[in-house]
Amino acid sequence: MGVRFLLLFIVGLCRAQYDPNTRPGRTSIVHLFEWRWADIALECERYLAPNGFGGVQISPPNENLVIGDPSRPWWERYQPVSYKLCTRSGNETEFRDMVTRCNNVGVYVYADAVINHMCGGNAGAGNHSTCGSFFNAKTKEFPAVPYSAWDFNDAKCKSRSGDIEDYRDLSQVRNCRLVNLLDLALEKNYVRSRITEYMNYLIDIGVAGFRIDAAKHMWPGDVKAVLEELKDLNRKWFPAGAKPFIYQEVIDLGGEPITDSQYFGNGRVTEFKYGAKLGTVMRKWNGEKMAYLKNWGEGWGFVPSDTALVFVDNHDNQRGHGAGGASILTFWDARLYKMAVGFMLAHPYGFTRVMSSYRWPRYFQNGVDINNWVGPPSNSDGSTKSVPINPDTTCGNDWVCEHRWRQIRNMVIFRNVVDGQPFSNWWDNGSNQVAFGRGNRGFIAFNNDDWYMNVNLQTGLPAGTYCDVISGQKEGNTCLPYTHPWLEDPSS
Ligand code: QV4
Ligand code: CA
């Protein structure tokens, strides 16, 4: 008995960080990219909890470099100066208030942990940082942590420039600078302890897990050494022994020595093939068609479902950064985007993350959006604008709020209702009309062909009358009128 029990316990421990810790019946999270803490707290209470969202991914909460040229790009938040909790999203008081209020309504908080590096090596010296902390990028001094030159990898990097030059060289990818960002030496106990101190501080406040930024740029064993020092979650909101949910940003589209499976031991990984392939299918590129989605998931070469964090787009590839390429669907492609997000939320594969964005003034030159750096909607003093809610429930101030679009919100609820039910009753017309069920709890049909879909289908549902929650809206026991699917109202 003793041995068997011990084995189960160990296995249990090893699986814990795959568990999102969401409340039962809440099966998705939303990335409220660049939102202010005060607005996230409000959204948890007024919208995310009532509509069954399990959690929210927040932008990096730690102090970052303030960049003047270009003016306050969104990516300045991926250039840490310290682990103090002040950014454009708010200060520590506002951060604590947000975590408490979201936790109190069962919408848990997942922090974007930028722990591979500090700011760019060319950032100079001074206190142009979101808390006003002094730093010197040239001498690699960050007194507000503190870090000094000893704590960085440069001596270990073998590339000519000190930056990553060749992604086929596994050591370069992990020991050299990602686009010149000062690369932390995570094999050092001192560096590890500064990072675990920061992450445990967030756990004590009530955070439920972490997105590990740039995970492929750290040795899996170093990441593991950090994670092993993390505390259990705060028992004010979570059961005893609950571990932080871990999902690692590992871009693996194949062809590199670094693969996502090298990181499975630490937690889930972001499956970037998912969004890239789904975009190609919905756009009908390269002869792809929805009929091929019959074996979607591991059948398409993706990581095992219980190790996958999936998404249609993310904050990088919706604007041409990172990976996924031109096939990635975003809110700019409203109709296909809703179809792709709907498919993701209906299909059982992976743990799902919905993107929530802001509009920026795209300006294409030679096919590249030269404004892809533009930061969140801001006031003249550089502060981030609030998120006003319009009478029709959409968001103002150029916040897109895809998570509030009727089709997407209703499919988040659909995923909750069918949770645990098998993928069943697949049908396709050999082209781009497909349908499938989730056991006896839900059924969905897609028509991405240019002709009407006119077919009788085996749904697996008990006999009865059901509400089409893509085109209509279930309110109590009534189903609001069916609107013609061609009436594209992207922000609804
Ligand atoms: C530039 C040149 C360098 C040069 C340097 C010198 O590219 O070669 O040495 O100037 O001045 C910004 C600028 C970038 C600049 C860099 C350093 O865009 O041009 O280097 O700062 O000054 C985000 C943005 C990056 C941004 C970075 C830091 O995407 O453009 O760089 O923040 O501000 C890979 C990784 C993957 C990564 C993805 C984008 O495997 O992990 O690239 N994704 C994550 C985050 C992403 C973030 C980072 C990693 C870095 O999702 O948002 O990068 O934390 O695929
Ligand atoms: Ca590194």
PDB file of C-alpha atoms in Angstrom, residues 218-486:
ATOM      1  CA  MET A 218      15.950  28.911 -21.231  1.00  0.00           C
ATOM      2  CA  TRP A 219      17.260  25.421 -20.476  1.00  0.00           C
ATOM      3  CA  PRO A 220      14.305  23.210 -19.438  1.00  0.00           C
ATOM      4  CA  GLY A 221      16.213  22.148 -16.318  1.00  0.00           C
ATOM      5  CA  ASP A 222      16.746  25.765 -15.267  1.00  0.00           C
ATOM      6  CA  VAL A 223      13.039  26.509 -15.693  1.00  0.00           C
ATOM      7  CA  LYS A 224      12.243  23.385 -13.698  1.00  0.00           C
ATOM      8  CA  ALA A 225      14.601  24.476 -10.897  1.00  0.00           C
ATOM      9  CA  VAL A 226      12.695  27.772 -10.656  1.00  0.00           C
ATOM     10  CA  LEU A 227       9.254  26.121 -10.754  1.00  0.00           C
ATOM     11  CA  GLU A 228      10.192  23.595  -8.064  1.00  0.00           C
ATOM     12  CA  GLU A 229      10.731  26.480  -5.638  1.00  0.00           C
ATOM     13  CA  LEU A 230       7.262  27.949  -6.209  1.00  0.00           C
ATOM     14  CA  LYS A 231       4.800  27.895  -3.351  1.00  0.00           C
ATOM     15  CA  ASP A 232       1.376  26.273  -3.381  1.00  0.00           C
ATOM     16  CA  LEU A 233      -1.414  28.635  -4.321  1.00  0.00           C
ATOM     17  CA  ASN A 234      -2.937  30.970  -1.748  1.00  0.00           C
ATOM     18  CA  ARG A 235      -5.361  28.936   0.344  1.00  0.00           C
ATOM     19  CA  LYS A 236      -7.680  31.913   0.639  1.00  0.00           C
ATOM     20  CA  TRP A 237      -8.968  30.931  -2.808  1.00  0.00           C
ATOM     21  CA  PHE A 238      -7.400  27.578  -3.680  1.00  0.00           C
ATOM     22  CA  PRO A 239      -7.416  24.118  -2.082  1.00  0.00           C
ATOM     23  CA  ALA A 240      -4.440  23.011   0.009  1.00  0.00           C
ATOM     24  CA  GLY A 241      -1.579  21.769  -2.188  1.00  0.00           C
ATOM     25  CA  ALA A 242      -2.826  23.476  -5.366  1.00  0.00           C
ATOM     26  CA  LYS A 243       0.135  24.205  -7.670  1.00  0.00           C
ATOM     27  CA  PRO A 244       0.487  27.176 -10.044  1.00  0.00           C
ATOM     28  CA  PHE A 245      -0.697  26.442 -13.595  1.00  0.00           C
ATOM     29  CA  ILE A 246       2.289  26.640 -15.942  1.00  0.00           C
ATOM     30  CA  TYR A 247       2.173  27.193 -19.706  1.00  0.00           C
ATOM     31  CA  GLN A 248       5.431  27.862 -21.502  1.00  0.00           C
ATOM     32  CA  GLU A 249       5.812  29.922 -24.629  1.00  0.00           C
ATOM     33  CA  VAL A 250       7.731  27.505 -26.849  1.00  0.00           C
ATOM     34  CA  ILE A 251       7.454  28.214 -30.565  1.00  0.00           C
ATOM     35  CA  ASP A 252       7.987  24.878 -32.310  1.00  0.00           C
ATOM     36  CA  LEU A 253       6.798  24.765 -35.912  1.00  0.00           C
ATOM     37  CA  GLY A 254       9.320  22.003 -36.601  1.00  0.00           C
ATOM     38  CA  GLY A 255      12.807  22.053 -38.099  1.00  0.00           C
ATOM     39  CA  GLU A 256      14.685  23.243 -34.994  1.00  0.00           C
ATOM     40  CA  PRO A 257      16.637  21.252 -32.359  1.00  0.00           C
ATOM     41  CA  ILE A 258      14.502  22.833 -29.638  1.00  0.00           C
ATOM     42  CA  THR A 259      11.130  21.107 -29.457  1.00  0.00           C
ATOM     43  CA  ASP A 260       8.101  21.633 -27.272  1.00  0.00           C
ATOM     44  CA  SER A 261       8.375  18.114 -25.832  1.00  0.00           C
ATOM     45  CA  GLN A 262      11.630  19.117 -24.094  1.00  0.00           C
ATOM     46  CA  TYR A 263       9.457  21.321 -21.862  1.00  0.00           C
ATOM     47  CA  PHE A 264       6.642  18.879 -21.069  1.00  0.00           C
ATOM     48  CA  GLY A 265       8.187  18.131 -17.673  1.00  0.00           C
ATOM     49  CA  ASN A 266       7.601  21.727 -16.570  1.00  0.00           C
ATOM     50  CA  GLY A 267       3.982  22.155 -17.609  1.00  0.00           C
ATOM     51  CA  ARG A 268       1.898  22.868 -20.683  1.00  0.00           C
ATOM     52  CA  VAL A 269       3.306  24.449 -23.828  1.00  0.00           C
ATOM     53  CA  THR A 270       1.806  26.869 -26.325  1.00  0.00           C
ATOM     54  CA  GLU A 271       0.935  24.908 -29.479  1.00  0.00           C
ATOM     55  CA  PHE A 272       1.668  27.445 -32.248  1.00  0.00           C
ATOM     56  CA  LYS A 273       0.952  24.923 -35.023  1.00  0.00           C
ATOM     57  CA  TYR A 274      -2.708  25.113 -33.977  1.00  0.00           C
ATOM     58  CA  GLY A 275      -3.447  28.704 -35.025  1.00  0.00           C
ATOM     59  CA  ALA A 276      -1.207  28.544 -38.076  1.00  0.00           C
ATOM     60  CA  LYS A 277      -2.940  25.428 -39.435  1.00  0.00           C
ATOM     61  CA  LEU A 278      -6.479  26.499 -38.510  1.00  0.00           C
ATOM     62  CA  GLY A 279      -5.928  29.815 -40.295  1.00  0.00           C
ATOM     63  CA  THR A 280      -4.783  27.984 -43.422  1.00  0.00           C
ATOM     64  CA  VAL A 281      -7.856  25.736 -43.352  1.00  0.00           C
ATOM     65  CA  MET A 282     -10.345  28.589 -42.835  1.00  0.00           C
ATOM     66  CA  ARG A 283      -8.682  30.608 -45.609  1.00  0.00           C
ATOM     67  CA  LYS A 284      -8.755  27.477 -47.864  1.00  0.00           C
ATOM     68  CA  TRP A 285      -5.046  27.962 -48.670  1.00  0.00           C
ATOM     69  CA  ASN A 286      -2.814  25.195 -50.049  1.00  0.00           C
ATOM     70  CA  GLY A 287      -5.859  23.046 -50.846  1.00  0.00           C
ATOM     71  CA  GLU A 288      -6.812  22.854 -47.185  1.00  0.00           C
ATOM     72  CA  LYS A 289     -10.505  22.382 -46.358  1.00  0.00           C
ATOM     73  CA  MET A 290     -12.592  21.925 -43.251  1.00  0.00           C
ATOM     74  CA  ALA A 291     -13.376  18.303 -44.150  1.00  0.00           C
ATOM     75  CA  TYR A 292      -9.739  17.556 -43.197  1.00  0.00           C
ATOM     76  CA  LEU A 293     -10.445  18.683 -39.594  1.00  0.00           C
ATOM     77  CA  LYS A 294     -12.012  15.293 -38.855  1.00  0.00           C
ATOM     78  CA  ASN A 295      -8.777  14.203 -37.113  1.00  0.00           C
ATOM     79  CA  TRP A 296      -7.916  17.637 -35.689  1.00  0.00           C
ATOM     80  CA  GLY A 297      -5.533  17.623 -32.727  1.00  0.00           C
ATOM     81  CA  GLU A 298      -2.811  15.013 -32.239  1.00  0.00           C
ATOM     82  CA  GLY A 299      -3.802  13.678 -35.693  1.00  0.00           C
ATOM     83  CA  TRP A 300      -2.332  16.881 -37.141  1.00  0.00           C
ATOM     84  CA  GLY A 301       0.967  16.404 -35.306  1.00  0.00           C
ATOM     85  CA  PHE A 302       0.156  18.666 -32.362  1.00  0.00           C
ATOM     86  CA  VAL A 303       1.383  17.948 -28.822  1.00  0.00           C
ATOM     87  CA  PRO A 304      -0.812  15.725 -26.622  1.00  0.00           C
ATOM     88  CA  SER A 305      -4.040  17.515 -25.751  1.00  0.00           C
ATOM     89  CA  ASP A 306      -3.370  17.643 -21.994  1.00  0.00           C
ATOM     90  CA  THR A 307      -0.025  19.387 -22.561  1.00  0.00           C
ATOM     91  CA  ALA A 308      -1.410  21.989 -25.003  1.00  0.00           C
ATOM     92  CA  LEU A 309      -2.414  25.621 -24.486  1.00  0.00           C
ATOM     93  CA  VAL A 310      -4.204  26.608 -27.699  1.00  0.00           C
ATOM     94  CA  PHE A 311      -5.275  29.847 -29.335  1.00  0.00           C
ATOM     95  CA  VAL A 312      -6.187  31.154 -32.793  1.00  0.00           C
ATOM     96  CA  ASP A 313      -3.921  34.194 -32.501  1.00  0.00           C
ATOM     97  CA  ASN A 314      -1.787  35.751 -29.795  1.00  0.00           C
ATOM     98  CA  HIS A 315      -0.422  39.239 -29.061  1.00  0.00           C
ATOM     99  CA  ASP A 316       2.661  38.583 -31.201  1.00  0.00           C
ATOM    100  CA  ASN A 317       1.361  36.908 -34.318  1.00  0.00           C
ATOM    101  CA  GLN A 318      -1.776  39.028 -34.614  1.00  0.00           C
ATOM    102  CA  ARG A 319       0.639  41.813 -35.598  1.00  0.00           C
ATOM    103  CA  GLY A 320       3.350  39.901 -37.430  1.00  0.00           C
ATOM    104  CA  HIS A 321       5.666  39.247 -34.471  1.00  0.00           C
ATOM    105  CA  GLY A 322       6.711  35.769 -33.384  1.00  0.00           C
ATOM    106  CA  ALA A 323       5.364  32.794 -35.284  1.00  0.00           C
ATOM    107  CA  GLY A 324       2.403  31.754 -37.378  1.00  0.00           C
ATOM    108  CA  GLY A 325       2.827  33.856 -40.454  1.00  0.00           C
ATOM    109  CA  ALA A 326       0.244  35.241 -42.813  1.00  0.00           C
ATOM    110  CA  SER A 327      -2.302  32.488 -42.213  1.00  0.00           C
ATOM    111  CA  ILE A 328      -3.027  33.664 -38.663  1.00  0.00           C
ATOM    112  CA  LEU A 329      -6.596  34.902 -38.349  1.00  0.00           C
ATOM    113  CA  THR A 330      -7.290  37.921 -36.169  1.00  0.00           C
ATOM    114  CA  PHE A 331     -10.157  40.269 -35.316  1.00  0.00           C
ATOM    115  CA  TRP A 332      -9.318  42.151 -38.535  1.00  0.00           C
ATOM    116  CA  ASP A 333     -10.726  39.102 -40.411  1.00  0.00           C
ATOM    117  CA  ALA A 334     -13.948  39.070 -38.376  1.00  0.00           C
ATOM    118  CA  ARG A 335     -16.043  36.404 -40.155  1.00  0.00           C
ATOM    119  CA  LEU A 336     -13.341  33.745 -40.526  1.00  0.00           C
ATOM    120  CA  TYR A 337     -11.982  34.639 -37.096  1.00  0.00           C
ATOM    121  CA  LYS A 338     -15.312  33.906 -35.420  1.00  0.00           C
ATOM    122  CA  MET A 339     -15.487  30.612 -37.310  1.00  0.00           C
ATOM    123  CA  ALA A 340     -11.971  29.641 -36.183  1.00  0.00           C
ATOM    124  CA  VAL A 341     -12.515  30.621 -32.541  1.00  0.00           C
ATOM    125  CA  GLY A 342     -15.888  28.839 -32.595  1.00  0.00           C
ATOM    126  CA  PHE A 343     -14.239  25.690 -33.911  1.00  0.00           C
ATOM    127  CA  MET A 344     -11.466  25.892 -31.282  1.00  0.00           C
ATOM    128  CA  LEU A 345     -13.981  26.278 -28.448  1.00  0.00           C
ATOM    129  CA  ALA A 346     -16.251  23.484 -29.708  1.00  0.00           C
ATOM    130  CA  HIS A 347     -13.444  20.954 -30.247  1.00  0.00           C
ATOM    131  CA  PRO A 348     -12.134  19.075 -27.173  1.00  0.00           C
ATOM    132  CA  TYR A 349      -8.405  19.479 -27.965  1.00  0.00           C
ATOM    133  CA  GLY A 350      -6.232  21.531 -25.614  1.00  0.00           C
ATOM    134  CA  PHE A 351      -6.820  24.213 -22.992  1.00  0.00           C
ATOM    135  CA  THR A 352      -8.235  27.260 -24.776  1.00  0.00           C
ATOM    136  CA  ARG A 353      -7.207  30.905 -24.582  1.00  0.00           C
ATOM    137  CA  VAL A 354      -9.293  33.647 -26.227  1.00  0.00           C
ATOM    138  CA  MET A 355      -7.463  36.782 -27.410  1.00  0.00           C
ATOM    139  CA  SER A 356      -8.767  40.255 -26.554  1.00  0.00           C
ATOM    140  CA  SER A 357      -7.021  43.050 -28.441  1.00  0.00           C
ATOM    141  CA  TYR A 358      -6.919  46.743 -29.202  1.00  0.00           C
ATOM    142  CA  ARG A 359      -7.090  48.346 -32.637  1.00  0.00           C
ATOM    143  CA  TRP A 360      -4.025  50.124 -33.925  1.00  0.00           C
ATOM    144  CA  PRO A 361      -3.509  52.176 -37.116  1.00  0.00           C
ATOM    145  CA  ARG A 362      -2.111  49.404 -39.384  1.00  0.00           C
ATOM    146  CA  TYR A 363      -0.008  50.819 -42.216  1.00  0.00           C
ATOM    147  CA  PHE A 364       1.369  48.345 -44.751  1.00  0.00           C
ATOM    148  CA  GLN A 365       4.554  48.976 -46.712  1.00  0.00           C
ATOM    149  CA  ASN A 366       5.736  46.109 -48.926  1.00  0.00           C
ATOM    150  CA  GLY A 367       3.340  43.804 -47.120  1.00  0.00           C
ATOM    151  CA  VAL A 368       4.651  44.681 -43.645  1.00  0.00           C
ATOM    152  CA  ASP A 369       2.605  46.657 -41.123  1.00  0.00           C
ATOM    153  CA  ILE A 370       5.159  49.277 -40.081  1.00  0.00           C
ATOM    154  CA  ASN A 371       2.877  50.269 -37.200  1.00  0.00           C
ATOM    155  CA  ASN A 372       2.942  46.850 -35.548  1.00  0.00           C
ATOM    156  CA  TRP A 373       4.826  48.397 -32.599  1.00  0.00           C
ATOM    157  CA  VAL A 374       1.976  50.750 -31.614  1.00  0.00           C
ATOM    158  CA  GLY A 375       1.052  50.402 -27.954  1.00  0.00           C
ATOM    159  CA  PRO A 376      -2.376  50.336 -26.301  1.00  0.00           C
ATOM    160  CA  PRO A 377      -4.929  53.143 -26.627  1.00  0.00           C
ATOM    161  CA  SER A 378      -3.297  55.942 -24.637  1.00  0.00           C
ATOM    162  CA  ASN A 379      -3.941  59.417 -23.300  1.00  0.00           C
ATOM    163  CA  SER A 380      -1.650  62.327 -24.173  1.00  0.00           C
ATOM    164  CA  ASP A 381       0.419  61.683 -21.024  1.00  0.00           C
ATOM    165  CA  GLY A 382       1.163  58.115 -22.178  1.00  0.00           C
ATOM    166  CA  SER A 383      -1.187  56.501 -19.694  1.00  0.00           C
ATOM    167  CA  THR A 384      -3.329  53.645 -20.991  1.00  0.00           C
ATOM    168  CA  LYS A 385      -6.959  54.455 -21.679  1.00  0.00           C
ATOM    169  CA  SER A 386      -9.738  52.820 -19.677  1.00  0.00           C
ATOM    170  CA  VAL A 387     -12.177  50.326 -21.225  1.00  0.00           C
ATOM    171  CA  PRO A 388     -15.613  51.991 -21.428  1.00  0.00           C
ATOM    172  CA  ILE A 389     -18.544  49.649 -22.111  1.00  0.00           C
ATOM    173  CA  ASN A 390     -21.055  50.856 -24.727  1.00  0.00           C
ATOM    174  CA  PRO A 391     -24.836  50.372 -24.331  1.00  0.00           C
ATOM    175  CA  ASP A 392     -24.646  47.526 -26.904  1.00  0.00           C
ATOM    176  CA  THR A 393     -22.060  45.792 -24.600  1.00  0.00           C
ATOM    177  CA  THR A 394     -19.143  46.422 -26.993  1.00  0.00           C
ATOM    178  CA  CYS A 395     -16.049  48.259 -25.775  1.00  0.00           C
ATOM    179  CA  GLY A 396     -15.016  51.821 -26.580  1.00  0.00           C
ATOM    180  CA  ASN A 397     -11.649  53.592 -26.788  1.00  0.00           C
ATOM    181  CA  ASP A 398     -10.489  51.202 -29.558  1.00  0.00           C
ATOM    182  CA  TRP A 399     -10.522  48.140 -27.330  1.00  0.00           C
ATOM    183  CA  VAL A 400     -11.761  45.296 -29.572  1.00  0.00           C
ATOM    184  CA  CYS A 401     -13.107  43.004 -26.820  1.00  0.00           C
ATOM    185  CA  GLU A 402     -13.393  39.920 -29.023  1.00  0.00           C
ATOM    186  CA  HIS A 403     -14.329  38.009 -25.870  1.00  0.00           C
ATOM    187  CA  ARG A 404     -17.555  40.032 -25.814  1.00  0.00           C
ATOM    188  CA  TRP A 405     -18.529  39.197 -29.401  1.00  0.00           C
ATOM    189  CA  ARG A 406     -21.769  37.179 -29.128  1.00  0.00           C
ATOM    190  CA  GLN A 407     -20.475  34.181 -31.113  1.00  0.00           C
ATOM    191  CA  ILE A 408     -17.261  33.965 -29.073  1.00  0.00           C
ATOM    192  CA  ARG A 409     -18.848  34.517 -25.675  1.00  0.00           C
ATOM    193  CA  ASN A 410     -21.532  31.944 -26.413  1.00  0.00           C
ATOM    194  CA  MET A 411     -18.945  29.410 -27.529  1.00  0.00           C
ATOM    195  CA  VAL A 412     -17.022  29.906 -24.269  1.00  0.00           C
ATOM    196  CA  ILE A 413     -20.257  28.936 -22.533  1.00  0.00           C
ATOM    197  CA  PHE A 414     -20.809  26.067 -25.020  1.00  0.00           C
ATOM    198  CA  ARG A 415     -17.355  24.673 -24.103  1.00  0.00           C
ATOM    199  CA  ASN A 416     -18.301  24.769 -20.440  1.00  0.00           C
ATOM    200  CA  VAL A 417     -21.613  22.966 -21.095  1.00  0.00           C
ATOM    201  CA  VAL A 418     -20.024  20.149 -23.153  1.00  0.00           C
ATOM    202  CA  ASP A 419     -16.918  19.783 -20.949  1.00  0.00           C
ATOM    203  CA  GLY A 420     -15.962  16.111 -20.626  1.00  0.00           C
ATOM    204  CA  GLN A 421     -18.239  15.036 -23.501  1.00  0.00           C
ATOM    205  CA  PRO A 422     -16.641  13.088 -26.397  1.00  0.00           C
ATOM    206  CA  PHE A 423     -16.095  14.413 -29.907  1.00  0.00           C
ATOM    207  CA  SER A 424     -18.888  12.636 -31.825  1.00  0.00           C
ATOM    208  CA  ASN A 425     -21.150  12.444 -34.892  1.00  0.00           C
ATOM    209  CA  TRP A 426     -18.692  14.058 -37.307  1.00  0.00           C
ATOM    210  CA  TRP A 427     -20.122  14.841 -40.741  1.00  0.00           C
ATOM    211  CA  ASP A 428     -18.610  16.650 -43.695  1.00  0.00           C
ATOM    212  CA  ASN A 429     -19.504  17.222 -47.338  1.00  0.00           C
ATOM    213  CA  GLY A 430     -15.958  16.581 -48.516  1.00  0.00           C
ATOM    214  CA  SER A 431     -15.482  20.327 -48.769  1.00  0.00           C
ATOM    215  CA  ASN A 432     -16.016  23.088 -46.211  1.00  0.00           C
ATOM    216  CA  GLN A 433     -19.320  22.121 -44.658  1.00  0.00           C
ATOM    217  CA  VAL A 434     -18.743  20.144 -41.451  1.00  0.00           C
ATOM    218  CA  ALA A 435     -20.619  19.348 -38.257  1.00  0.00           C
ATOM    219  CA  PHE A 436     -19.928  17.477 -35.047  1.00  0.00           C
ATOM    220  CA  GLY A 437     -21.303  16.948 -31.584  1.00  0.00           C
ATOM    221  CA  ARG A 438     -20.026  16.716 -28.067  1.00  0.00           C
ATOM    222  CA  GLY A 439     -21.780  13.651 -26.708  1.00  0.00           C
ATOM    223  CA  ASN A 440     -25.398  14.392 -25.925  1.00  0.00           C
ATOM    224  CA  ARG A 441     -24.772  17.961 -24.744  1.00  0.00           C
ATOM    225  CA  GLY A 442     -23.996  20.044 -27.795  1.00  0.00           C
ATOM    226  CA  PHE A 443     -23.752  20.113 -31.573  1.00  0.00           C
ATOM    227  CA  ILE A 444     -22.253  22.572 -34.049  1.00  0.00           C
ATOM    228  CA  ALA A 445     -22.268  23.009 -37.828  1.00  0.00           C
ATOM    229  CA  PHE A 446     -19.979  25.139 -40.030  1.00  0.00           C
ATOM    230  CA  ASN A 447     -20.588  26.290 -43.584  1.00  0.00           C
ATOM    231  CA  ASN A 448     -17.467  27.739 -45.177  1.00  0.00           C
ATOM    232  CA  ASP A 449     -18.558  26.833 -48.712  1.00  0.00           C
ATOM    233  CA  ASP A 450     -20.196  29.329 -51.023  1.00  0.00           C
ATOM    234  CA  TRP A 451     -23.483  27.483 -51.179  1.00  0.00           C
ATOM    235  CA  TYR A 452     -26.266  26.707 -48.734  1.00  0.00           C
ATOM    236  CA  MET A 453     -25.868  23.814 -46.334  1.00  0.00           C
ATOM    237  CA  ASN A 454     -28.965  21.665 -46.715  1.00  0.00           C
ATOM    238  CA  VAL A 455     -28.624  18.321 -44.924  1.00  0.00           C
ATOM    239  CA  ASN A 456     -30.205  16.232 -42.168  1.00  0.00           C
ATOM    240  CA  LEU A 457     -27.667  15.423 -39.481  1.00  0.00           C
ATOM    241  CA  GLN A 458     -27.320  12.927 -36.647  1.00  0.00           C
ATOM    242  CA  THR A 459     -26.703  15.215 -33.651  1.00  0.00           C
ATOM    243  CA  GLY A 460     -26.607  12.788 -30.746  1.00  0.00           C
ATOM    244  CA  LEU A 461     -28.825  15.200 -28.809  1.00  0.00           C
ATOM    245  CA  PRO A 462     -32.067  14.197 -27.108  1.00  0.00           C
ATOM    246  CA  ALA A 463     -35.164  15.069 -29.147  1.00  0.00           C
ATOM    247  CA  GLY A 464     -36.189  18.670 -28.649  1.00  0.00           C
ATOM    248  CA  THR A 465     -35.868  22.247 -29.846  1.00  0.00           C
ATOM    249  CA  TYR A 466     -32.473  23.878 -29.461  1.00  0.00           C
ATOM    250  CA  CYS A 467     -31.172  27.457 -29.658  1.00  0.00           C
ATOM    251  CA  ASP A 468     -28.628  28.410 -32.302  1.00  0.00           C
ATOM    252  CA  VAL A 469     -26.258  30.427 -30.093  1.00  0.00           C
ATOM    253  CA  ILE A 470     -24.002  31.452 -32.973  1.00  0.00           C
ATOM    254  CA  SER A 471     -26.607  33.471 -34.873  1.00  0.00           C
ATOM    255  CA  GLY A 472     -29.005  33.986 -31.970  1.00  0.00           C
ATOM    256  CA  GLN A 473     -28.886  34.301 -28.225  1.00  0.00           C
ATOM    257  CA  LYS A 474     -30.376  32.141 -25.469  1.00  0.00           C
ATOM    258  CA  GLU A 475     -31.963  34.282 -22.799  1.00  0.00           C
ATOM    259  CA  GLY A 476     -33.467  32.129 -20.026  1.00  0.00           C
ATOM    260  CA  ASN A 477     -35.830  29.750 -21.826  1.00  0.00           C
ATOM    261  CA  THR A 478     -36.209  31.856 -24.934  1.00  0.00           C
ATOM    262  CA  CYS A 479     -34.046  31.922 -28.069  1.00  0.00           C
ATOM    263  CA  LEU A 480     -33.696  35.419 -29.482  1.00  0.00           C
ATOM    264  CA  PRO A 481     -34.402  35.792 -33.191  1.00  0.00           C
ATOM    265  CA  TYR A 482     -32.122  34.089 -35.714  1.00  0.00           C
ATOM    266  CA  THR A 483     -30.230  36.752 -37.665  1.00  0.00           C
ATOM    267  CA  HIS A 484     -29.178  35.953 -41.193  1.00  0.00           C
ATOM    268  CA  PRO A 485     -25.569  34.651 -41.096  1.00  0.00           C
ATOM    269  CA  TRP A 486     -24.516  37.086 -43.813  1.00  0.00           C
TER     270      TRP A 486
END
